[in-house]
Short mmCIF file of C-alpha atoms in Angstrom, two decimals:
data_model
loop_
_atom_site.label_atom_id
_atom_site.label_comp_id
_atom_site.label_asym_id
_atom_site.label_seq_id
_atom_site.Cartn_x
_atom_site.Cartn_y
_atom_site.Cartn_z
CA MET D 1420 0.00 0.00 0.00
CA SER D 1421 1.73 3.11 -1.10
CA GLY D 1422 -0.67 5.84 0.12
CA LEU D 1423 -0.83 9.44 -0.95
CA TYR D 1424 1.73 12.13 -0.24
CA LYS D 1425 1.29 15.85 -0.23
CA VAL D 1426 3.39 17.82 -2.68
CA SER D 1427 3.78 21.60 -2.44
CA VAL D 1428 5.60 22.82 -5.48
CA THR D 1429 6.06 26.09 -7.33
CA VAL D 1430 5.69 25.68 -11.07
CA ASN D 1431 6.35 28.66 -13.33
CA GLY D 1432 5.97 30.94 -10.35
CA GLN D 1433 2.62 29.55 -9.26
CA ALA D 1434 2.21 27.52 -6.08
CA TYR D 1435 0.44 24.16 -6.33
CA GLU D 1436 -0.53 21.64 -3.72
CA ARG D 1437 -1.54 18.13 -4.69
CA GLU D 1438 -1.78 14.68 -3.16
CA VAL D 1439 -0.03 12.07 -5.26
CA GLU D 1440 1.14 8.51 -5.23
CA PRO D 1441 4.89 8.39 -4.61
CA ARG D 1442 5.44 6.48 -7.85
CA LEU D 1443 4.08 9.35 -9.94
CA LEU D 1444 6.86 10.77 -12.11
CA LEU D 1445 7.37 14.52 -12.17
CA SER D 1446 6.77 14.52 -15.94
CA ASP D 1447 3.37 12.87 -15.51
CA PHE D 1448 2.56 15.14 -12.58
CA LEU D 1449 3.18 18.21 -14.73
CA ARG D 1450 1.15 16.86 -17.63
CA HIS D 1451 -1.73 15.04 -15.95
CA ASP D 1452 -2.14 16.70 -12.57
CA LEU D 1453 -1.29 20.27 -13.54
CA GLY D 1454 -2.32 20.13 -17.20
CA LEU D 1455 1.04 21.50 -18.37
CA THR D 1456 1.39 19.36 -21.46
CA GLY D 1457 4.23 21.38 -22.96
CA THR D 1458 6.67 19.04 -21.24
CA HIS D 1459 6.90 16.02 -23.53
CA VAL D 1460 7.70 12.47 -22.59
CA GLY D 1461 9.70 10.45 -25.09
CA CYS D 1462 11.73 7.53 -23.80
CA GLU D 1463 10.63 7.78 -20.15
CA HIS D 1464 13.93 6.45 -18.91
CA GLY D 1465 16.21 9.44 -18.98
CA VAL D 1466 17.80 9.15 -22.41
CA CYS D 1467 16.02 11.38 -24.92
CA GLY D 1468 15.83 14.66 -23.00
CA ALA D 1469 12.34 15.62 -24.28
CA CYS D 1470 11.05 15.99 -20.71
CA THR D 1471 13.78 18.39 -19.58
CA VAL D 1472 12.56 21.05 -17.15
CA LEU D 1473 14.36 23.39 -14.80
CA PHE D 1474 14.49 22.18 -11.22
CA ASP D 1475 15.53 25.05 -8.95
CA GLY D 1476 16.94 26.65 -12.09
CA GLU D 1477 19.00 23.69 -13.32
CA PRO D 1478 17.97 21.46 -16.21
CA VAL D 1479 16.91 17.94 -15.17
CA ARG D 1480 14.97 15.13 -16.74
CA SER D 1481 11.48 15.14 -15.24
CA CYS D 1482 10.78 11.51 -16.25
CA ILE D 1483 13.35 10.18 -13.78
CA LEU D 1484 12.34 12.35 -10.86
CA LEU D 1485 9.42 11.52 -8.62
CA ALA D 1486 6.79 14.21 -8.17
CA VAL D 1487 7.14 13.82 -4.39
CA GLN D 1488 10.77 14.84 -4.74
CA ALA D 1489 9.69 18.23 -6.06
CA ASP D 1490 8.08 19.01 -2.72
CA GLY D 1491 9.38 22.39 -1.62
CA HIS D 1492 11.16 23.05 -4.92
CA ALA D 1493 10.62 25.29 -7.92
CA VAL D 1494 10.05 23.86 -11.39
CA THR D 1495 10.08 25.79 -14.65
CA THR D 1496 8.52 24.32 -17.78
CA VAL D 1497 8.41 25.44 -21.39
CA GLU D 1498 5.07 27.16 -20.72
CA ALA D 1499 6.99 29.84 -18.83
CA LEU D 1500 8.99 30.95 -21.84
CA SER D 1501 6.73 33.08 -23.99
CA PRO D 1502 5.44 36.26 -22.35
CA ASN D 1503 2.03 35.99 -24.07
CA PRO D 1504 0.29 33.83 -26.68
CA ASP D 1505 1.25 36.20 -29.51
CA GLN D 1506 4.91 36.47 -28.71
CA LEU D 1507 7.65 33.87 -28.63
CA HIS D 1508 10.61 33.86 -26.28
CA PRO D 1509 13.75 34.99 -28.18
CA LEU D 1510 15.08 31.41 -28.08
CA GLN D 1511 11.82 30.08 -29.49
CA GLN D 1512 11.86 32.82 -32.11
CA ALA D 1513 15.36 31.77 -33.15
CA PHE D 1514 14.23 28.12 -33.45
CA TRP D 1515 11.31 29.29 -35.59
CA GLU D 1516 13.44 31.39 -37.89
CA SER D 1517 16.29 28.88 -38.24
CA HIS D 1518 13.96 25.92 -38.85
CA GLY D 1519 15.23 24.35 -35.65
CA LEU D 1520 12.21 22.08 -35.51
CA GLN D 1521 9.98 19.99 -37.71
CA CYS D 1522 7.57 17.88 -35.69
CA GLY D 1523 8.46 19.81 -32.54
CA PHE D 1524 8.22 16.88 -30.17
CA CYS D 1525 11.74 17.25 -28.81
CA THR D 1526 11.69 21.05 -28.88
CA PRO D 1527 10.55 21.77 -25.29
CA GLY D 1528 13.43 19.68 -23.99
CA PHE D 1529 15.92 21.46 -26.21
CA LEU D 1530 14.62 24.85 -25.13
CA MET D 1531 14.78 24.06 -21.44
CA THR D 1532 18.28 22.62 -21.82
CA LEU D 1533 19.48 25.65 -23.76
CA LEU D 1534 17.95 28.35 -21.60
CA PRO D 1535 20.45 28.01 -18.72
CA PHE D 1536 23.21 27.17 -21.21
CA LEU D 1537 22.83 30.55 -22.89
CA GLU D 1538 22.77 32.27 -19.50
CA GLU D 1539 26.22 30.84 -18.83
CA ASN D 1540 27.60 31.04 -22.37
CA ALA D 1541 27.13 34.36 -24.11
CA ASP D 1542 29.07 33.38 -27.22
CA PRO D 1543 29.18 29.59 -27.48
CA SER D 1544 31.17 27.81 -30.17
CA GLU D 1545 29.52 25.19 -32.35
CA GLU D 1546 31.37 22.51 -30.39
CA GLU D 1547 30.09 23.87 -27.08
CA ILE D 1548 26.56 23.98 -28.44
CA ARG D 1549 26.75 20.40 -29.70
CA HIS D 1550 28.11 19.34 -26.33
CA ALA D 1551 25.28 21.18 -24.57
CA ILE D 1552 22.59 19.42 -26.60
CA SER D 1553 24.24 16.01 -26.53
CA GLY D 1554 21.65 14.87 -23.99
CA ASN D 1555 18.70 15.74 -26.22
CA LEU D 1556 17.64 13.59 -29.14
CA CYS D 1557 15.94 14.95 -32.25
CA ARG D 1558 14.80 12.37 -34.78
CA CYS D 1559 13.58 14.49 -37.68
CA THR D 1560 15.23 17.90 -37.91
CA GLY D 1561 18.78 16.81 -37.33
CA TYR D 1562 20.98 19.04 -35.29
CA GLN D 1563 22.41 21.52 -37.78
CA HIS D 1564 19.42 23.86 -37.74
CA ILE D 1565 19.18 23.60 -33.97
CA VAL D 1566 22.82 24.66 -33.71
CA ASP D 1567 22.04 27.55 -36.07
CA ALA D 1568 19.12 28.57 -33.88
CA VAL D 1569 21.27 28.62 -30.77
CA LYS D 1570 23.87 30.76 -32.52
CA LEU D 1571 21.18 33.17 -33.64
CA ALA D 1572 19.65 33.36 -30.17
CA ALA D 1573 23.07 33.95 -28.60
CA GLU D 1574 23.87 36.65 -31.12
CA ARG D 1575 20.63 38.52 -30.46
CA ARG D 1576 21.12 38.16 -26.75
CA ARG D 1577 24.57 39.74 -26.99
CA GLU D 1578 23.20 42.56 -29.11
CA SER D 1579 20.37 43.33 -26.72
CA ASP D 1580 22.74 43.15 -23.72
CA GLY D 1581 25.33 45.31 -25.42
CA MET K 407 2.39 5.22 -13.72
CA LYS K 408 5.63 3.69 -14.84
CA PRO K 409 7.13 2.27 -11.62
CA ALA K 410 5.37 -0.40 -9.59
CA PRO K 411 3.88 0.80 -6.28
CA PHE K 412 6.21 1.25 -3.36
CA GLU K 413 6.18 2.75 0.08
CA TYR K 414 8.03 6.05 0.26
CA GLN K 415 9.89 7.62 3.15
CA ALA K 416 11.94 10.78 3.08
CA PRO K 417 13.63 11.00 6.48
CA ALA K 418 15.06 14.31 7.67
CA SER K 419 18.22 12.89 9.23
CA LEU K 420 20.75 10.18 8.50
CA ASP K 421 20.01 8.47 11.80
CA ALA K 422 16.33 8.33 10.92
CA ALA K 423 17.17 6.86 7.51
CA LEU K 424 19.41 4.21 9.08
CA ASP K 425 16.70 3.35 11.61
CA ILE K 426 14.19 2.83 8.83
CA LEU K 427 16.55 0.47 7.07
CA ALA K 428 17.44 -1.35 10.29
CA HIS K 429 13.86 -1.90 11.39
CA ARG K 430 12.03 -2.39 8.16
CA VAL K 431 14.27 -4.21 5.74
CA GLY K 432 13.56 -7.75 6.85
CA ASP K 433 9.81 -7.15 7.09
CA ILE K 434 8.87 -5.80 3.72
CA GLY K 435 11.30 -7.15 1.20
CA GLU K 436 13.65 -5.08 -0.82
CA ALA K 437 14.31 -1.52 0.27
CA LYS K 438 16.29 0.85 -1.92
CA VAL K 439 17.99 4.07 -1.00
CA LEU K 440 17.08 6.85 -3.43
CA ALA K 441 19.83 9.40 -3.97
CA GLY K 442 19.94 11.18 -7.35
CA GLY K 443 17.80 8.45 -8.89
CA GLN K 444 19.42 8.78 -12.31
CA SER K 445 19.97 5.03 -12.53
CA LEU K 446 17.42 3.74 -10.04
CA ILE K 447 14.34 5.51 -11.42
CA PRO K 448 15.01 4.35 -15.01
CA VAL K 449 15.21 0.72 -13.90
CA MET K 450 12.07 1.24 -11.84
CA ASN K 451 10.35 2.74 -14.90
CA PHE K 452 11.24 -0.46 -16.75
CA ARG K 453 10.12 -2.43 -13.69
CA LEU K 454 13.46 -4.16 -13.67
CA ALA K 455 13.53 -3.00 -10.05
CA GLU K 456 10.42 -3.09 -7.91
CA PRO K 457 11.55 -2.12 -4.43
CA ALA K 458 8.93 -2.40 -1.71
CA LEU K 459 10.30 0.64 0.09
CA LEU K 460 12.12 3.66 -1.21
CA VAL K 461 14.14 5.61 1.36
CA ASP K 462 14.72 9.01 -0.19
CA ILE K 463 17.88 10.55 1.28
CA ASN K 464 17.68 13.81 -0.66
CA LYS K 465 16.72 15.77 2.44
CA LEU K 466 19.93 14.77 4.22
CA ALA K 467 21.89 18.00 3.75
CA GLU K 468 24.46 16.53 6.15
CA LEU K 469 25.59 14.22 3.31
CA ASP K 470 26.15 17.06 0.85
CA PHE K 471 29.63 18.47 1.40
CA ILE K 472 33.12 18.75 -0.04
CA ARG K 473 35.92 19.56 2.38
CA ARG K 474 39.65 19.09 2.77
CA GLY K 475 40.71 16.11 4.86
CA ASP K 476 43.40 16.19 7.55
CA ASP K 477 45.67 14.31 5.15
CA GLY K 478 45.36 17.06 2.54
CA GLY K 479 42.95 14.96 0.52
CA LEU K 480 39.21 15.35 0.15
CA ARG K 481 36.18 14.25 2.14
CA ILE K 482 33.06 14.24 0.03
CA GLY K 483 29.53 13.55 1.18
CA ALA K 484 27.72 10.80 -0.68
CA LEU K 485 24.83 13.07 -1.65
CA THR K 486 27.08 15.62 -3.36
CA ARG K 487 25.71 16.22 -6.84
CA GLN K 488 27.97 15.37 -9.74
CA ARG K 489 27.54 18.87 -11.14
CA ARG K 490 28.98 20.30 -7.94
CA LEU K 491 31.99 17.97 -8.14
CA GLU K 492 32.51 19.13 -11.70
CA ARG K 493 32.58 22.80 -10.71
CA ASP K 494 34.30 22.62 -7.32
CA LEU K 495 37.74 24.22 -7.21
CA SER K 496 39.12 22.03 -4.42
CA VAL K 497 38.24 18.93 -6.45
CA ALA K 498 40.07 20.40 -9.44
CA GLU K 499 43.12 21.06 -7.27
CA VAL K 500 43.29 17.96 -5.09
CA ALA K 501 41.73 15.34 -7.37
CA PRO K 502 42.36 16.55 -10.93
CA LEU K 503 41.64 13.06 -12.25
CA LEU K 504 38.13 13.25 -10.81
CA HIS K 505 37.67 16.81 -12.08
CA GLU K 506 38.74 15.88 -15.59
CA THR K 507 36.40 12.89 -15.67
CA MET K 508 33.21 14.63 -14.58
CA PRO K 509 32.16 16.00 -18.02
CA PHE K 510 32.27 12.44 -19.40
CA ILE K 511 29.47 11.37 -17.08
CA ALA K 512 26.25 11.41 -19.08
CA HIS K 513 24.89 14.93 -19.64
CA PRO K 514 24.46 18.10 -17.56
CA GLN K 515 20.79 17.23 -16.95
CA ILE K 516 21.92 13.97 -15.36
CA ARG K 517 24.82 15.45 -13.43
CA ASN K 518 22.52 18.07 -11.91
CA ARG K 519 20.72 15.28 -10.07
CA GLY K 520 23.16 12.37 -10.01
CA THR K 521 25.23 11.98 -6.85
CA LEU K 522 28.69 10.64 -6.10
CA GLY K 523 27.46 8.05 -3.61
CA GLY K 524 24.58 6.98 -5.81
CA SER K 525 26.81 6.17 -8.74
CA LEU K 526 29.24 4.26 -6.52
CA ALA K 527 26.51 2.26 -4.77
CA HIS K 528 24.87 1.44 -8.11
CA ALA K 529 28.19 -0.14 -9.20
CA ASP K 530 27.65 -0.13 -12.93
CA PRO K 531 30.91 -1.42 -14.43
CA ALA K 532 30.44 0.98 -17.36
CA ALA K 533 30.24 4.02 -15.07
CA GLU K 534 33.14 6.39 -14.61
CA LEU K 535 33.00 7.15 -10.88
CA PRO K 536 33.62 3.60 -9.59
CA ALA K 537 36.76 3.33 -11.74
CA ILE K 538 37.95 6.76 -10.64
CA ALA K 539 37.38 5.91 -6.96
CA VAL K 540 39.41 2.72 -7.35
CA ALA K 541 42.17 4.54 -9.24
CA LEU K 542 42.41 7.23 -6.55
CA ARG K 543 42.46 4.63 -3.75
CA ALA K 544 39.38 6.23 -2.23
CA ARG K 545 37.89 4.88 0.96
CA PHE K 546 34.16 4.69 1.59
CA ARG K 547 32.43 5.21 4.90
CA LEU K 548 29.45 2.88 5.30
CA ARG K 549 27.04 3.63 8.11
CA LYS K 550 24.32 1.58 9.67
CA ALA K 551 22.27 2.09 12.81
CA GLY K 552 24.77 1.96 15.67
CA GLY K 553 27.83 1.29 13.56
CA GLU K 554 30.11 2.21 10.74
CA ARG K 555 33.01 0.83 8.75
CA TRP K 556 35.49 2.14 6.23
CA VAL K 557 36.25 0.07 3.16
CA ASP K 558 38.67 0.48 0.27
CA ALA K 559 37.09 1.29 -3.06
CA ALA K 560 38.93 -1.67 -4.58
CA ASP K 561 37.17 -4.05 -2.16
CA PHE K 562 33.76 -2.37 -2.37
CA PHE K 563 32.86 -3.48 -5.90
CA ARG K 564 31.99 -7.18 -5.95
CA GLY K 565 30.51 -7.70 -9.40
CA LEU K 566 27.83 -6.45 -11.76
CA PHE K 567 25.78 -3.89 -9.81
CA THR K 568 26.98 -5.61 -6.66
CA THR K 569 28.84 -4.09 -3.72
CA LEU K 570 29.81 -4.84 -0.15
CA LEU K 571 26.86 -2.78 1.10
CA GLU K 572 24.56 -4.66 3.45
CA PRO K 573 20.80 -3.99 3.14
CA ASP K 574 20.85 -1.84 6.29
CA GLU K 575 23.91 0.20 5.29
CA ILE K 576 24.24 3.53 3.49
CA LEU K 577 27.38 4.79 1.81
CA VAL K 578 27.71 8.21 3.44
CA GLU K 579 31.15 9.60 2.67
CA VAL K 580 34.10 9.18 0.34
CA ALA K 581 37.66 9.98 1.40
CA ILE K 582 40.13 10.63 -1.38
CA PRO K 583 43.80 10.77 -0.37
CA PRO K 584 46.09 13.39 -1.92
CA LEU K 585 48.14 12.33 -4.91
CA PRO K 586 51.78 11.45 -4.21
CA ALA K 587 54.37 13.99 -5.43
CA ARG K 588 55.29 13.83 -9.12
CA THR K 589 52.08 12.08 -10.08
CA GLY K 590 50.36 12.58 -13.40
CA TRP K 591 46.87 11.48 -14.36
CA ALA K 592 44.73 10.79 -17.40
CA PHE K 593 41.17 9.76 -18.09
CA LEU K 594 40.15 8.61 -21.54
CA GLU K 595 37.15 6.78 -22.90
CA ILE K 596 35.66 5.81 -26.22
CA ALA K 597 31.92 6.31 -26.66
CA ARG K 598 29.82 6.50 -29.80
CA ARG K 599 28.45 9.86 -28.71
CA HIS K 600 29.52 12.18 -25.96
CA GLY K 601 27.73 11.18 -22.77
CA ASP K 602 26.95 7.65 -23.87
CA TYR K 603 28.21 4.77 -21.82
CA ALA K 604 31.80 4.15 -22.78
CA GLN K 605 32.69 1.12 -24.85
CA VAL K 606 35.83 1.16 -22.78
CA GLY K 607 37.56 3.72 -20.61
CA ILE K 608 40.71 4.07 -18.54
CA ALA K 609 41.88 6.03 -15.53
CA ALA K 610 45.67 6.13 -15.30
CA LEU K 611 48.01 7.48 -12.64
CA VAL K 612 51.79 7.56 -13.03
CA THR K 613 54.18 8.51 -10.22
CA LEU K 614 57.77 9.20 -11.20
CA ASP K 615 60.87 8.88 -9.03
CA ASP K 616 63.73 11.39 -8.83
CA ALA K 617 65.42 9.83 -11.83
CA GLY K 618 62.25 10.22 -13.92
CA ARG K 619 61.44 6.51 -13.93
CA CYS K 620 58.07 5.11 -13.03
CA ARG K 621 57.83 4.61 -9.30
CA GLU K 622 54.28 3.41 -9.53
CA ALA K 623 51.56 3.19 -12.14
CA ARG K 624 47.87 2.55 -11.63
CA LEU K 625 45.62 1.48 -14.48
CA VAL K 626 41.89 1.08 -13.89
CA TYR K 627 39.40 0.30 -16.64
CA LEU K 628 35.66 0.73 -17.01
CA SER K 629 33.47 -1.39 -19.28
CA ALA K 630 36.21 -4.00 -19.17
CA GLY K 631 34.58 -6.58 -16.90
CA ASP K 632 31.96 -6.93 -14.19
CA ARG K 633 33.51 -4.18 -12.01
CA PRO K 634 36.29 -1.61 -12.23
CA ILE K 635 39.27 -3.59 -13.53
CA VAL K 636 42.68 -2.92 -11.99
CA ALA K 637 45.56 -4.02 -14.23
CA ARG K 638 48.03 -4.91 -11.52
CA GLU K 639 50.40 -6.97 -13.66
CA ALA K 640 50.65 -4.27 -16.30
CA ALA K 641 51.40 -1.73 -13.59
CA ARG K 642 54.09 -4.03 -12.20
CA LEU K 643 55.74 -4.18 -15.62
CA LEU K 644 56.08 -0.40 -15.54
CA ALA K 645 57.47 -0.05 -12.01
CA GLY K 646 61.12 0.99 -12.04
CA GLN K 647 61.05 1.53 -15.80
CA GLU K 648 61.31 4.58 -17.93
CA ILE K 649 57.93 5.26 -19.55
CA SER K 650 59.31 4.34 -22.97
CA PRO K 651 57.33 3.29 -26.04
CA GLN K 652 58.44 -0.30 -25.40
CA ALA K 653 57.37 -0.24 -21.76
CA ILE K 654 54.02 1.30 -22.71
CA THR K 655 53.40 -1.34 -25.36
CA ALA K 656 54.28 -4.14 -22.96
CA ALA K 657 51.91 -2.78 -20.32
CA ALA K 658 49.10 -2.13 -22.79
CA ASP K 659 49.43 -5.64 -24.22
CA LYS K 660 49.45 -7.21 -20.77
CA ALA K 661 46.45 -5.28 -19.48
CA SER K 662 44.27 -5.72 -22.54
CA ARG K 663 45.12 -9.38 -23.14
CA ASP K 664 45.34 -10.88 -19.67
CA GLU K 665 43.76 -8.62 -17.11
CA MET K 666 40.28 -7.80 -18.35
CA GLU K 667 37.15 -9.65 -19.33
CA PRO K 668 35.08 -7.18 -21.37
CA PHE K 669 31.54 -8.13 -22.39
CA GLY K 670 30.79 -7.85 -26.07
CA ASP K 671 27.62 -6.05 -27.12
CA VAL K 672 25.88 -4.92 -30.28
CA HIS K 673 28.22 -1.96 -30.71
CA ALA K 674 31.54 -3.55 -29.82
CA THR K 675 32.74 -7.12 -29.57
CA ALA K 676 34.86 -8.14 -26.60
CA GLU K 677 37.85 -8.37 -28.92
CA PHE K 678 37.28 -4.83 -30.18
CA LYS K 679 37.03 -3.57 -26.61
CA ARG K 680 40.38 -5.18 -25.83
CA HIS K 681 41.80 -3.38 -28.83
CA LEU K 682 40.37 -0.07 -27.63
CA ALA K 683 41.71 -0.70 -24.15
CA ARG K 684 45.15 -1.38 -25.56
CA VAL K 685 45.18 1.85 -27.56
CA LEU K 686 43.76 3.92 -24.72
CA THR K 687 46.33 2.49 -22.30
CA GLY K 688 49.15 3.84 -24.45
CA ARG K 689 47.56 7.26 -24.78
CA ALA K 690 46.70 7.47 -21.09
CA LEU K 691 50.17 6.43 -19.95
CA ARG K 692 51.84 8.98 -22.19
CA LYS K 693 49.55 11.74 -21.00
CA ALA K 694 49.91 10.81 -17.33
CA ALA K 695 53.70 10.54 -17.60
CA GLU K 696 53.92 13.95 -19.29
CA ARG K 697 51.88 15.50 -16.53
CA ALA K 698 53.99 13.80 -13.85
CA GLU K 699 57.06 15.22 -15.54
CA ARG K 700 55.59 18.71 -15.40
CA THR K 701 54.86 18.50 -11.66
CA LYS K 702 58.63 18.11 -11.08
CA GLY K 703 59.01 21.41 -9.25
CA ARG K 704 56.01 20.98 -7.01
CA ALA K 705 56.64 20.14 -3.37
CA ALA K 706 55.31 16.85 -2.04
#
């Protein structure tokens, strides 16, 4: 008998409280309990990176974290990126313009992986970008356009900061 | 729901966690300690593991530390995240082999959650940290309710995913001694993609004597058997020798031919892994010897 456990978690700045089974994965908690379906689940064993979210600001795979482990923590999902439905986040805009996606399934994971990467790397080299996305699988676009998108996003970020 | 049902406890202190293990283990079947969960949760998602009780130790801040030991080495708490090890300056200074290896471990998303103790206790022979711990002659502190023991890393790993840990014990701390003077290091691995499990990997340490000959070498392999593989005979061949091309070849041949038992898989046959190990041994020994040479001026 596994019982229910209370989880108090802040997701995208909003506080939630839910009672969940301990075996509920954070990815499923976000999607099913909170209705935040932007976080995608691919392999569900920590390989593909589609479910990447920020956990206290650091990218993690939400499919190999238990929802109960998020108790008292802050989670950021792809839903937090765009300021409003008519405007994309600059990183999303760069993906759009560089054709950094086709089916888009893997895209939320890429975005959430790259967000903190760009915070730490203002002018990343292609090698650094490829290293950064090595934990995210894309099966239809290939990686070249994604790399282009990251370069574009970094460039615009430098311009707006400078 | 991917994992099978289990009872969940997240104690607030190490003593409480040890008490849970001591009192409950026999009653309810398998209990697992949950640290970073980067290996355990995937196998639970596959239902290859169906523990009856999960003891989540992530609230035990007392197990999250990196500090200098009295011997000048390092004392690292088992719950220390791999990402912290990667970025910590004292690790870079005192255990450069460990520092250099960290980026090879999976991906940043994994290292943000994965812990030192979790990887060691999981004892995957393809993982980097067990081999590094053995290479560095680390010692592990194992606690249980009312007791503790220290064990050598080399004795801790008993086989595939198997360690000396008793069901009521938790690996709580890792002690890494300082490197001897004039010691160089190298970590190399071959993987199909960065972050994948290595087809084979090596951690090498070379200590030179005053005449520039090898005082001691240590060669430890991952993905070369059912646990971290120490090539003792190959190291013996190098002792007292100059690190010459001939000596390197002899050691690489010995280690790859006689001292490992790699498993073949779909990407690499056992024979190919021996070949990789042989090549990597040469590269690692050269790199480690060069670094040892450069530490000449440094005081012991």
